[in-house]
Coordinates of C-alpha atoms in Angstrom, one line a residue:
Chain P
M1 CA 226.7 266.3 -68.7
S2 CA 226.0 264.6 -65.2
L3 CA 226.6 261.4 -66.2
A4 CA 230.0 262.6 -68.4
I5 CA 231.4 264.1 -64.7
L6 CA 231.0 261.0 -63.3
L7 CA 232.6 258.8 -65.8
G8 CA 234.8 261.5 -66.7
V9 CA 236.1 261.8 -63.1
F10 CA 235.8 258.4 -62.5
A11 CA 238.2 257.5 -65.7
I12 CA 240.9 260.1 -64.7
L13 CA 241.5 259.5 -61.4
F14 CA 241.2 255.8 -62.6
F15 CA 244.0 255.9 -64.5
L16 CA 245.9 258.0 -62.2
G17 CA 246.5 255.5 -59.9
M18 CA 244.2 256.9 -57.6
P19 CA 242.3 253.6 -55.5
V20 CA 239.9 252.5 -57.3
A21 CA 237.2 252.8 -54.6
F22 CA 238.1 256.1 -54.0
A23 CA 238.0 257.1 -57.7
M24 CA 234.8 255.7 -57.4
I25 CA 233.6 257.6 -54.6
V26 CA 235.3 260.7 -55.6
A27 CA 233.6 260.6 -59.2
A28 CA 230.2 260.4 -57.4
W29 CA 231.1 263.2 -55.1
A30 CA 231.4 265.1 -57.8
Y31 CA 228.0 263.9 -60.0
I32 CA 226.3 264.4 -56.0
L33 CA 227.9 268.2 -55.8
Y34 CA 227.2 269.1 -59.5
S35 CA 223.5 267.4 -59.7
G36 CA 222.9 269.2 -56.4
F37 CA 222.2 266.5 -54.2
D38 CA 222.6 266.3 -50.0
L39 CA 226.4 265.3 -49.1
S40 CA 225.1 263.4 -45.9
F41 CA 222.9 261.4 -48.3
M42 CA 225.8 260.1 -49.9
A43 CA 226.9 259.3 -46.2
L44 CA 223.7 257.2 -45.4
Q45 CA 224.4 255.6 -48.5
M46 CA 228.3 254.6 -47.8
F47 CA 227.1 253.3 -44.6
A48 CA 224.7 251.3 -46.6
G49 CA 226.6 249.9 -48.7
L50 CA 228.1 247.8 -45.5
D51 CA 225.0 247.5 -44.4
F52 CA 224.1 244.0 -45.2
F53 CA 223.7 240.7 -42.9
V54 CA 225.3 238.5 -45.7
L55 CA 228.5 240.9 -45.9
L56 CA 229.5 239.2 -42.4
A57 CA 230.6 235.8 -43.9
I58 CA 233.3 237.7 -45.6
P59 CA 235.7 238.5 -42.9
L60 CA 234.6 235.2 -41.2
F61 CA 235.5 233.0 -44.5
I62 CA 238.6 234.7 -44.3
L63 CA 239.2 234.0 -40.9
A64 CA 238.5 230.6 -41.0
S65 CA 241.3 230.0 -43.8
E66 CA 243.4 232.0 -41.7
V67 CA 242.9 230.0 -38.7
M68 CA 243.3 227.0 -41.3
A69 CA 246.7 227.9 -42.7
R70 CA 248.1 228.6 -39.0
T71 CA 247.8 225.4 -37.7
S72 CA 249.0 221.8 -39.9
V73 CA 245.9 222.0 -41.4
A74 CA 247.7 222.9 -44.7
Q75 CA 250.4 220.3 -44.3
R76 CA 247.6 217.4 -43.8
I77 CA 246.0 218.3 -46.7
F78 CA 248.9 218.5 -49.3
D79 CA 249.9 215.3 -47.8
F80 CA 246.6 213.2 -48.2
A81 CA 246.6 215.1 -52.0
E82 CA 249.9 213.8 -52.6
A83 CA 249.5 210.4 -51.5
L84 CA 246.3 210.6 -54.1
V85 CA 247.6 211.9 -57.2
G86 CA 251.7 212.3 -56.1
G87 CA 252.3 209.2 -58.7
I88 CA 250.8 209.9 -62.1
H89 CA 252.6 211.8 -64.6
G90 CA 253.3 215.9 -63.3
G91 CA 252.5 214.7 -59.7
L92 CA 252.5 217.6 -57.9
G93 CA 251.1 219.5 -60.3
H94 CA 248.0 217.5 -59.6
V95 CA 248.7 217.7 -56.1
N96 CA 248.4 221.5 -56.5
T97 CA 245.5 221.1 -57.8
V98 CA 243.3 218.6 -55.7
T99 CA 244.6 220.5 -52.8
S100 CA 243.2 223.8 -54.4
V101 CA 240.2 222.1 -54.7
I102 CA 239.7 220.8 -51.3
F103 CA 241.0 224.1 -50.0
S104 CA 238.3 225.9 -51.9
G105 CA 236.1 224.2 -49.9
M106 CA 236.8 226.0 -47.1
S107 CA 237.9 229.5 -48.0
G108 CA 236.0 232.1 -50.5
S109 CA 238.9 234.1 -52.0
A110 CA 241.7 233.2 -54.5
V111 CA 243.7 235.2 -53.6
A112 CA 243.7 233.9 -49.6
D113 CA 244.1 230.3 -51.4
V114 CA 247.3 231.3 -53.4
G115 CA 248.6 232.7 -50.3
G116 CA 248.1 229.8 -47.8
I117 CA 248.1 226.4 -49.4
G118 CA 249.6 227.5 -53.3
R119 CA 252.6 228.5 -52.1
L120 CA 253.3 225.6 -50.0
S121 CA 252.1 223.4 -53.5
H122 CA 254.4 225.9 -55.5
R123 CA 257.4 225.6 -53.7
A124 CA 257.2 222.3 -53.7
M125 CA 257.0 221.6 -57.4
V126 CA 260.0 223.8 -57.8
N127 CA 262.4 222.3 -55.2
Q128 CA 261.1 219.0 -57.1
G129 CA 262.5 220.1 -60.5
Y130 CA 259.5 222.0 -62.0
P131 CA 260.3 225.2 -64.2
A132 CA 258.6 228.1 -61.7
P133 CA 257.0 229.9 -64.4
F134 CA 254.9 226.9 -65.1
S135 CA 254.4 225.6 -61.0
A136 CA 253.1 229.9 -60.7
A137 CA 250.6 229.4 -63.7
V138 CA 249.6 225.6 -62.1
T139 CA 248.9 227.7 -58.6
A140 CA 247.6 230.2 -60.1
T141 CA 245.2 228.9 -62.1
S142 CA 244.1 226.2 -59.2
A143 CA 243.3 229.0 -57.4
V144 CA 240.7 230.2 -59.6
I145 CA 238.7 227.3 -58.8
G146 CA 238.8 228.8 -55.1
P147 CA 235.8 231.0 -55.3
I148 CA 233.8 229.4 -58.3
I149 CA 233.7 225.7 -55.6
P150 CA 231.9 227.4 -52.5
P151 CA 232.0 229.3 -50.8
S152 CA 232.6 232.1 -52.5
I153 CA 233.2 235.8 -51.8
P154 CA 232.1 237.0 -55.0
M155 CA 229.0 235.0 -55.3
I156 CA 227.9 236.8 -51.3
V157 CA 228.3 240.1 -53.7
F158 CA 227.0 238.9 -56.9
S159 CA 224.0 237.8 -54.6
M160 CA 223.8 240.6 -53.0
V161 CA 223.2 243.1 -56.0
S162 CA 221.2 240.8 -57.7
G163 CA 218.8 239.3 -55.1
A164 CA 219.8 235.8 -56.7
S165 CA 219.5 232.7 -53.6
I166 CA 223.2 232.7 -52.7
A167 CA 222.7 229.0 -51.4
K168 CA 222.1 227.9 -55.3
L169 CA 224.3 229.7 -56.3
F170 CA 227.0 228.4 -54.3
F171 CA 226.3 225.0 -55.1
A172 CA 225.9 226.1 -58.8
G173 CA 229.7 226.7 -58.5
A174 CA 230.3 223.0 -57.7
I175 CA 230.3 221.0 -61.2
P176 CA 232.1 224.2 -63.3
G177 CA 234.9 224.2 -60.3
L178 CA 235.6 220.4 -60.8
L179 CA 235.5 220.6 -64.8
I180 CA 238.1 223.6 -64.1
A181 CA 240.0 221.2 -62.3
A182 CA 239.6 218.1 -65.0
A183 CA 240.6 220.3 -67.5
L184 CA 244.0 221.1 -65.6
F185 CA 244.6 217.5 -64.8
V186 CA 244.6 216.8 -68.3
Y187 CA 246.3 219.5 -69.7
V188 CA 249.1 218.9 -66.5
Y189 CA 249.5 215.5 -67.4
V190 CA 250.0 215.9 -71.2
V191 CA 252.8 218.6 -70.6
A192 CA 254.3 216.6 -68.0
K193 CA 254.4 213.7 -69.8
R194 CA 256.0 215.2 -73.0
R195 CA 258.6 217.3 -71.1
G196 CA 259.3 214.5 -69.1
Y197 CA 258.7 216.5 -65.7
P198 CA 259.8 214.7 -62.6
M199 CA 257.0 212.5 -61.0
G200 CA 256.8 211.0 -57.4
R201 CA 256.4 207.8 -55.6
R202 CA 252.8 205.6 -56.4
A203 CA 251.5 205.7 -53.0
T204 CA 251.0 202.3 -51.8
F205 CA 247.0 202.0 -50.6
A206 CA 248.1 201.4 -46.8
Q207 CA 249.9 204.8 -47.3
L208 CA 247.4 206.4 -49.0
I209 CA 244.4 205.2 -46.2
A210 CA 247.4 206.5 -43.7
A211 CA 247.1 210.3 -45.1
F212 CA 243.7 210.1 -45.0
I213 CA 242.8 209.6 -41.6
A214 CA 245.8 212.2 -40.6
G215 CA 243.8 214.4 -43.0
F216 CA 240.0 213.6 -42.3
L217 CA 239.0 216.5 -40.1
P218 CA 240.5 219.1 -42.3
L219 CA 238.6 217.1 -45.3
M220 CA 235.4 217.1 -43.1
T221 CA 235.1 221.4 -43.3
P222 CA 233.5 221.6 -46.8
V223 CA 231.4 218.7 -46.2
I224 CA 230.1 220.6 -42.7
L225 CA 230.4 223.9 -44.3
L226 CA 227.9 222.6 -47.3
A227 CA 225.4 220.2 -45.1
S228 CA 224.6 223.1 -43.0
I229 CA 223.7 225.5 -45.9
Y230 CA 221.8 222.7 -47.6
L231 CA 219.9 221.6 -44.7
G232 CA 219.0 225.4 -44.0
I233 CA 220.5 224.9 -40.1
V234 CA 222.4 227.8 -40.6
T235 CA 222.1 231.7 -42.7
I236 CA 225.4 231.6 -44.8
T237 CA 226.9 234.2 -42.0
E238 CA 226.5 231.5 -39.4
A239 CA 227.7 229.0 -41.6
A240 CA 231.0 231.0 -41.7
A241 CA 230.9 231.4 -38.0
V242 CA 230.6 227.6 -38.3
A243 CA 233.5 227.0 -40.1
V244 CA 235.5 228.7 -38.0
L245 CA 234.9 227.8 -34.8
Y246 CA 235.4 224.2 -36.4
A247 CA 238.8 225.1 -37.5
L248 CA 239.7 226.7 -34.2
A249 CA 238.4 223.6 -32.7
L250 CA 240.5 221.4 -34.5
G251 CA 243.7 224.2 -34.3
I252 CA 243.4 224.2 -30.3
F253 CA 242.0 220.6 -29.1
V254 CA 242.8 218.4 -31.8
Y255 CA 246.0 219.6 -33.2
R256 CA 246.7 222.1 -30.2
A257 CA 249.1 224.1 -32.4
L258 CA 247.2 227.6 -31.8
S259 CA 247.5 229.9 -28.8
W260 CA 245.3 232.8 -27.6
Q261 CA 248.1 235.0 -28.8
D262 CA 247.6 233.3 -32.5
F263 CA 244.0 233.9 -32.5
L264 CA 244.9 237.6 -31.9
D265 CA 247.1 237.7 -35.0
C266 CA 244.4 236.2 -36.9
M267 CA 242.0 238.4 -36.0
R268 CA 244.6 241.2 -36.8
T269 CA 245.1 240.3 -40.5
V270 CA 242.0 239.5 -40.7
F271 CA 241.0 243.2 -40.0
I272 CA 243.9 244.2 -42.4
A273 CA 243.0 242.0 -44.8
C274 CA 239.2 242.8 -45.0
G275 CA 239.2 246.6 -46.1
A276 CA 240.6 246.0 -49.6
I277 CA 237.5 244.5 -50.3
L278 CA 234.9 246.1 -48.1
I279 CA 236.1 249.8 -49.2
L280 CA 234.5 248.7 -52.7
L281 CA 231.0 247.9 -51.7
P282 CA 230.5 251.6 -50.2
A283 CA 232.3 252.7 -53.0
A284 CA 229.9 250.8 -55.4
K285 CA 226.8 251.6 -53.6
V286 CA 227.5 255.3 -54.4
F287 CA 228.6 254.8 -57.6
G288 CA 225.9 252.9 -58.2
F289 CA 223.2 255.3 -57.0
A290 CA 224.3 257.7 -59.7
L291 CA 224.4 255.2 -62.4
T292 CA 220.5 254.2 -61.4
A293 CA 220.0 258.0 -61.2
E294 CA 221.1 258.7 -65.0
G295 CA 219.4 255.3 -66.1
V296 CA 222.7 253.8 -67.8
S297 CA 221.6 250.4 -67.7
N298 CA 218.3 251.0 -69.6
H299 CA 220.3 252.7 -72.3
F300 CA 222.7 250.3 -71.8
A301 CA 220.3 247.2 -72.5
A302 CA 218.3 249.4 -75.3
W303 CA 221.8 250.2 -76.7
I304 CA 222.9 246.3 -77.1
M305 CA 219.2 245.1 -78.3
S306 CA 219.8 247.8 -81.0
I307 CA 222.5 246.0 -82.4
S308 CA 221.0 242.6 -81.9
D309 CA 218.9 240.9 -79.6
N310 CA 219.6 237.5 -81.1
P311 CA 220.5 235.8 -77.4
I312 CA 224.0 234.2 -78.4
F313 CA 225.1 237.5 -79.2
I314 CA 224.0 238.9 -76.2
L315 CA 225.4 236.0 -74.0
I316 CA 228.7 236.5 -76.1
A317 CA 228.7 240.2 -75.6
I318 CA 228.1 239.8 -71.6
N319 CA 231.1 237.3 -71.5
V320 CA 233.2 239.9 -73.7
L321 CA 231.9 243.2 -71.5
F322 CA 233.0 241.2 -68.5
I323 CA 237.0 239.6 -70.0
V324 CA 237.8 243.3 -70.4
L325 CA 236.8 244.4 -67.4
G326 CA 238.5 241.5 -66.1
C327 CA 241.9 242.3 -67.6
I328 CA 242.2 245.9 -66.0
S329 CA 239.7 245.5 -62.8
D330 CA 238.9 243.5 -59.7
P331 CA 236.2 240.7 -59.6
N332 CA 234.4 242.5 -56.3
V333 CA 234.7 245.8 -58.1
N334 CA 233.3 244.6 -61.6
I335 CA 230.4 242.6 -60.1
M336 CA 229.3 245.4 -58.1
L337 CA 229.1 247.9 -60.7
F338 CA 228.7 245.9 -63.6
V339 CA 226.2 243.4 -62.6
P340 CA 223.2 246.1 -62.3
I341 CA 224.3 247.5 -65.8
V342 CA 224.0 244.1 -67.5
M343 CA 221.5 243.0 -65.5
P344 CA 218.2 244.4 -67.8
L345 CA 220.0 242.6 -70.5
A346 CA 220.5 239.1 -69.2
N347 CA 216.5 239.3 -67.4
A348 CA 215.8 240.3 -71.8
I349 CA 216.9 237.0 -72.7
G350 CA 215.4 234.8 -70.1
L351 CA 218.7 234.1 -68.5
D352 CA 218.5 232.4 -65.0
P353 CA 219.6 234.7 -62.7
I354 CA 221.9 231.8 -61.3
H355 CA 223.6 230.7 -64.7
F356 CA 224.0 234.6 -65.0
G357 CA 225.9 234.4 -61.6
M358 CA 227.9 231.7 -62.9
I359 CA 229.1 233.5 -65.7
V360 CA 229.8 236.6 -63.9
V361 CA 231.7 235.3 -61.4
L362 CA 233.7 232.8 -63.8
N363 CA 234.8 235.4 -65.8
C364 CA 235.5 237.8 -63.3
M365 CA 237.8 235.1 -61.4
I366 CA 239.6 234.3 -65.1
G367 CA 239.9 238.6 -64.7
L368 CA 242.2 237.7 -61.6
V369 CA 244.7 235.7 -64.1
T370 CA 245.1 237.9 -67.0
P371 CA 247.5 240.5 -67.9
P372 CA 248.0 243.1 -67.4
V373 CA 245.8 243.5 -63.9
G374 CA 245.7 240.2 -62.7
G375 CA 245.8 239.6 -58.7
L376 CA 246.6 236.5 -58.6
L377 CA 249.8 236.7 -60.8
F378 CA 250.8 240.1 -58.7
A379 CA 250.3 237.9 -55.4
I380 CA 252.5 234.9 -56.6
C381 CA 255.3 236.6 -58.2
G382 CA 255.1 239.5 -55.7
M383 CA 255.6 236.3 -53.1
E384 CA 258.1 233.9 -55.1
K385 CA 260.1 237.3 -56.4
L386 CA 259.4 235.8 -60.2
R387 CA 259.4 238.2 -63.1
F388 CA 255.7 239.1 -64.3
E389 CA 256.3 238.3 -68.1
T390 CA 257.8 234.9 -67.5
V391 CA 254.7 233.9 -66.1
V392 CA 252.2 235.8 -67.9
N393 CA 254.3 233.5 -71.2
A394 CA 253.5 230.1 -69.2
M395 CA 249.9 231.2 -68.3
W396 CA 248.4 231.9 -71.9
P397 CA 247.6 227.9 -72.2
F398 CA 246.1 227.8 -69.1
L399 CA 244.1 230.9 -70.1
G400 CA 243.1 228.7 -73.1
L401 CA 241.8 225.8 -71.0
L402 CA 239.6 228.5 -68.9
F403 CA 238.2 230.5 -71.4
C404 CA 237.3 227.1 -73.6
I405 CA 235.6 226.4 -69.5
L406 CA 234.0 229.5 -70.1
A407 CA 232.2 228.7 -73.0
L408 CA 230.9 225.4 -71.7
V409 CA 229.2 226.9 -68.9
T410 CA 228.1 229.9 -70.8
A411 CA 226.3 227.6 -73.6
F412 CA 225.0 224.6 -71.2
P413 CA 223.4 226.0 -68.6
A414 CA 222.7 222.3 -67.4
L415 CA 226.2 222.3 -65.8
S416 CA 225.6 225.3 -63.2
L417 CA 221.9 224.8 -62.5
W418 CA 221.1 221.0 -62.3
L419 CA 222.8 220.7 -59.4
P420 CA 221.0 223.7 -57.4
G421 CA 218.0 222.3 -59.0
I422 CA 217.9 219.1 -57.9
L423 CA 219.1 219.7 -54.1
F424 CA 216.8 222.6 -53.9
N425 CA 213.4 221.6 -55.9
Chain N
M1 CA 250.5 260.4 -33.4
I2 CA 250.1 258.2 -36.6
R3 CA 251.6 255.0 -34.9
F4 CA 249.0 255.4 -32.0
L5 CA 246.3 256.0 -34.1
K6 CA 247.4 253.2 -36.8
T7 CA 247.6 250.8 -33.2
A8 CA 244.2 252.1 -31.8
E9 CA 242.5 251.1 -35.5
V10 CA 244.0 247.5 -35.4
G11 CA 242.9 247.0 -32.1
I12 CA 239.4 248.3 -32.2
G13 CA 238.7 246.9 -35.5
S14 CA 240.1 243.1 -34.6
F15 CA 238.3 243.7 -31.2
C16 CA 235.0 244.5 -32.9
L17 CA 235.6 241.4 -35.2
F18 CA 236.0 239.2 -32.8
A19 CA 233.1 240.9 -31.1
M20 CA 230.6 240.0 -33.7
F21 CA 232.0 236.4 -33.7
A22 CA 231.3 235.8 -30.2
I23 CA 228.1 237.5 -30.7
L24 CA 227.3 235.0 -34.1
C25 CA 228.1 232.0 -32.2
T26 CA 226.7 232.7 -28.7
N27 CA 223.3 233.5 -30.8
I28 CA 223.7 229.8 -32.9
L29 CA 224.4 228.1 -29.3
M30 CA 220.9 230.0 -28.1
R31 CA 219.0 229.0 -30.7
Y32 CA 219.9 225.5 -31.2
G33 CA 220.8 224.9 -27.1
F34 CA 218.3 227.0 -25.4
N35 CA 215.7 227.3 -28.2
A36 CA 215.6 231.0 -27.5
A37 CA 217.4 232.9 -30.2
L38 CA 218.7 236.8 -29.0
P39 CA 216.7 239.3 -31.1
W40 CA 219.3 242.0 -31.1
A41 CA 222.3 239.5 -32.3
E42 CA 221.4 240.1 -36.1
E43 CA 221.4 243.9 -35.7
V44 CA 224.3 244.5 -33.1
S45 CA 226.8 242.1 -34.8
N46 CA 226.1 243.8 -38.3
Y47 CA 226.8 247.2 -36.8
L48 CA 230.0 246.1 -35.3
F49 CA 231.1 244.3 -39.0
V50 CA 230.3 248.2 -40.0
W51 CA 233.1 249.6 -37.9
A52 CA 235.0 247.3 -38.4
G53 CA 235.0 247.4 -42.1
F54 CA 235.2 251.1 -42.0
L55 CA 238.4 251.0 -39.7
S56 CA 239.8 248.9 -41.9
C57 CA 239.2 251.3 -45.0
A58 CA 240.7 254.3 -42.9
Y59 CA 243.5 251.9 -42.0
L60 CA 244.6 250.7 -45.1
L61 CA 244.1 254.4 -46.6
G62 CA 246.8 255.2 -43.6
K63 CA 248.9 252.6 -44.9
D64 CA 248.5 253.5 -48.5
E65 CA 247.5 250.0 -49.3
H66 CA 244.4 250.1 -51.2
L67 CA 243.8 248.4 -54.5
R68 CA 245.1 250.8 -57.4
V69 CA 245.7 250.0 -61.2
D70 CA 249.1 251.7 -62.1
F71 CA 250.3 250.5 -65.1
L72 CA 249.7 253.8 -66.8
V73 CA 251.3 256.0 -63.9
S74 CA 254.1 253.5 -63.9
R75 CA 255.3 254.6 -67.4
F76 CA 256.0 258.2 -66.0
S77 CA 259.0 259.4 -64.4
D78 CA 260.1 259.3 -60.8
K79 CA 258.8 262.7 -60.2
T80 CA 255.9 262.6 -62.4
Q81 CA 254.5 260.0 -60.4
A82 CA 255.2 261.3 -57.1
A83 CA 253.0 264.4 -58.4
I84 CA 250.3 262.8 -59.2
R85 CA 250.5 260.9 -56.1
L86 CA 250.1 264.2 -54.4
F87 CA 247.3 265.3 -56.6
N88 CA 245.3 262.1 -56.0
D89 CA 246.0 263.1 -51.7
L90 CA 244.9 266.5 -52.3
V91 CA 241.8 265.6 -53.9
L92 CA 240.6 263.2 -51.4
V93 CA 241.4 265.4 -48.8
A94 CA 239.0 268.2 -50.5
F95 CA 236.3 264.9 -50.3
F96 CA 237.1 264.2 -46.9
V97 CA 237.1 267.9 -45.6
S98 CA 233.5 268.3 -47.1
M99 CA 232.1 265.2 -45.9
V100 CA 232.9 265.9 -42.3
I101 CA 229.7 268.3 -41.6
P102 CA 227.7 266.6 -43.7
S103 CA 228.4 263.6 -42.0
F104 CA 227.6 264.9 -38.6
Q105 CA 224.5 266.7 -39.7
L106 CA 223.1 262.9 -41.0
L107 CA 223.4 261.6 -37.0
G108 CA 221.1 264.2 -36.2
K109 CA 218.5 263.3 -38.7
L110 CA 218.7 259.6 -37.9
R111 CA 215.9 257.4 -35.7
T112 CA 216.1 254.3 -33.4
T113 CA 217.8 251.0 -34.6
P114 CA 214.8 248.0 -34.9
S115 CA 215.6 246.0 -32.0
L116 CA 217.5 247.5 -29.6
R117 CA 215.6 250.6 -29.5
M118 CA 219.0 252.3 -29.1
P119 CA 219.7 255.8 -31.4
E120 CA 221.0 255.0 -34.7
A121 CA 223.4 258.0 -34.2
I122 CA 225.5 255.4 -32.1
P123 CA 226.4 253.2 -35.0
Y124 CA 226.2 255.7 -37.3
S125 CA 228.9 258.2 -35.6
I126 CA 231.3 255.7 -37.4
L127 CA 230.9 258.2 -40.8
P128 CA 232.1 261.2 -39.4
I129 CA 235.0 259.3 -37.3
T130 CA 236.3 257.4 -41.0
M131 CA 236.1 261.0 -42.3
L132 CA 238.6 262.5 -39.7
I133 CA 240.5 259.5 -39.4
C134 CA 241.2 259.6 -43.1
L135 CA 242.1 263.3 -42.7
V136 CA 244.6 262.8 -40.4
H137 CA 246.0 259.7 -42.4
L138 CA 246.3 262.0 -45.3
I139 CA 247.6 264.7 -43.8
S140 CA 250.9 262.5 -43.4
L141 CA 250.9 260.8 -46.5
I142 CA 251.1 264.2 -48.3
R143 CA 254.0 264.7 -45.9
R144 CA 255.6 261.4 -47.2
H145 CA 254.8 261.9 -51.0
Y146 CA 255.7 265.8 -50.7
A147 CA 259.5 264.6 -49.5
A148 CA 259.4 261.9 -52.0
Y149 CA 258.8 264.5 -54.8
R150 CA 261.4 266.8 -53.5
D151 CA 263.6 263.7 -53.5
A152 CA 262.9 262.8 -57.0
A153 CA 263.0 266.1 -58.4
A154 CA 266.5 267.1 -57.1

C-alpha cells in the first residue's frame, strides 16, 4: 500500500506537469506521512542529498565552460577544427563534431555544449547553406559526446550513487565518445557527398599550424584536466577548480577578454543554472529512501531474474529500461533513481560497475536527443526557433547511429574497460 | 518584496559559489605551495555548496523554471492547464508548510561539525530558510497563476 502511494502520487504529479524533482519530493513526503516516519528526518535526508564533496565539481565544470564561452576560446577551437576538417565533404558538419569533442574535454554537460559551442557551429553550417534541421541534428548528436568524454556531470552522479571510481569512469568514456564522433564523421561525409552539401576550401599546412598555435592554450585544457586526474595530484573537485583557474587565466591574462564584471556575471549564471540539476539530488535521496525501505530493488531483480537469468537478456532489459526512461525523463533523474534499483541485477550477472556506468550514461545521453522529451532538442529548437518536429525528423538516422554505438558498447566491455584498465592497474 | 528576495538569493548564492571556489583554490595552493593543507577547507566549501544549491533551487521555483514534463498537460485547454498549475502550487504549499516546523526541530537535534567544531545547526539552517523562501515564492506564483486562470476562463 505505501509503495502504491509513493508511485501513484509521483505518477500523477509527474504527468500533471509538476517539476519532476518536486513530484519526487512530494511523493516521498506522502509516503513518509503515511508510514509514520518523522518529517524532520526527511529534512535531514534532503540536506544529505547535497552533502557530498564530489558534487562541488558540478557548478565548477559549468563555471569553467561559462568562462570559456565568454572569451574567444570557442572561436579559436572552431577555427582550429575548420582548418583541420573544413575541406572535406560535409566540412562544417565535421567541424561541428570536432569542436564538440574538444569542448567536451572541458565541460561536463551536454546542454552547456549546445548553448556554447554548438550554437556557433550550427549558425556557421546554416550560413554556408546546410538545411537547418540537418545541422541542428548534427549539433545535438555531437553534443551527446560532451558528457561521455570526460569530464562528465552524469558520471559524477553515477559514481555517487553506485560507489564506482569516478576517475575510472571518466576514462572509460573516452573510447565510446570517440566512436560516436567517428560514426558521425562517416555518416555526415556520405550524406554531404550524396546531397551535394557545400564544403570549405582545404586549409594549407601553414594555415593549419597557425590555427593550432592560436588555439593551443585552450586545446590544452582537456590535457591538463585529465593529466591532473590521472596523476592523482588533485581530487575531481579540485581538478574542476583547476579547470576554472586555467580558463580564468586565459581569459584575463592571455586574451584580456574578461573583466571582473564578466566574472561576476558568470557566477550568477552558474548559480541560476546549477539549481536545475542540484534539486534532483535531494529529491532522489528522499525518493530513493522510500524505494529502499520498500525493498524495490530486490523485488525488481527477482522479477527480472524470474523471467530469464540469461545475461544477454538482462543486458538488453537494462538497455530497454533506460532507453524508455531516457525518452520521457532527464538523465540525472534516471541515474539517481534507477541505478540503485538496477544495481543488484547488474551485480547478479557480474557486470563490471564501470561498464555498467558507461552503458547507463550512454543511454541517458541518447535520451537527451529522443522525442518526446529531449533536453538537447528543446535547447536547440528554443535557441534557433526551429520546429521540434522537423528537427526530430532529421534526427532519426542519427538516433540509429547512436543506438548502434550503444549496442557495441554493451556487447564489448573492452571498449569501456580497456583504457581505465591500462591506466590504473 | 519578491524582487528583493530574488536579488538576495542570487547575490548570496553566487557569493557562496565564489567563496567555495576561492577556498578550494587556496587549499590547493596551501597544500602544494606551503605543504600545509587547510583541514577545514573541504568542510566549509561543502557547506557553502549546499547553501548555494538550496538557494538556487528556491530561486528557480520562484522563476517557475524547474525541469518539468508537460507533453501531456499541454494537450489540455488553457483554462484546464492554468487550473492544473494552481493545483500543483497548492500541493507544494501543503508540503512546505508541513516542513517548516520539522526542519526547525531538526536544528535542535544536531551535533557539531567534524573539523571546525561549529554547531551543525548553522549549515543546516538553510533547510528552514529554503522552506520559508519557497513559501513566499509560491504565494506570488499562485497570484500569477490565478490571474492566468481568470484570463483563460473569461
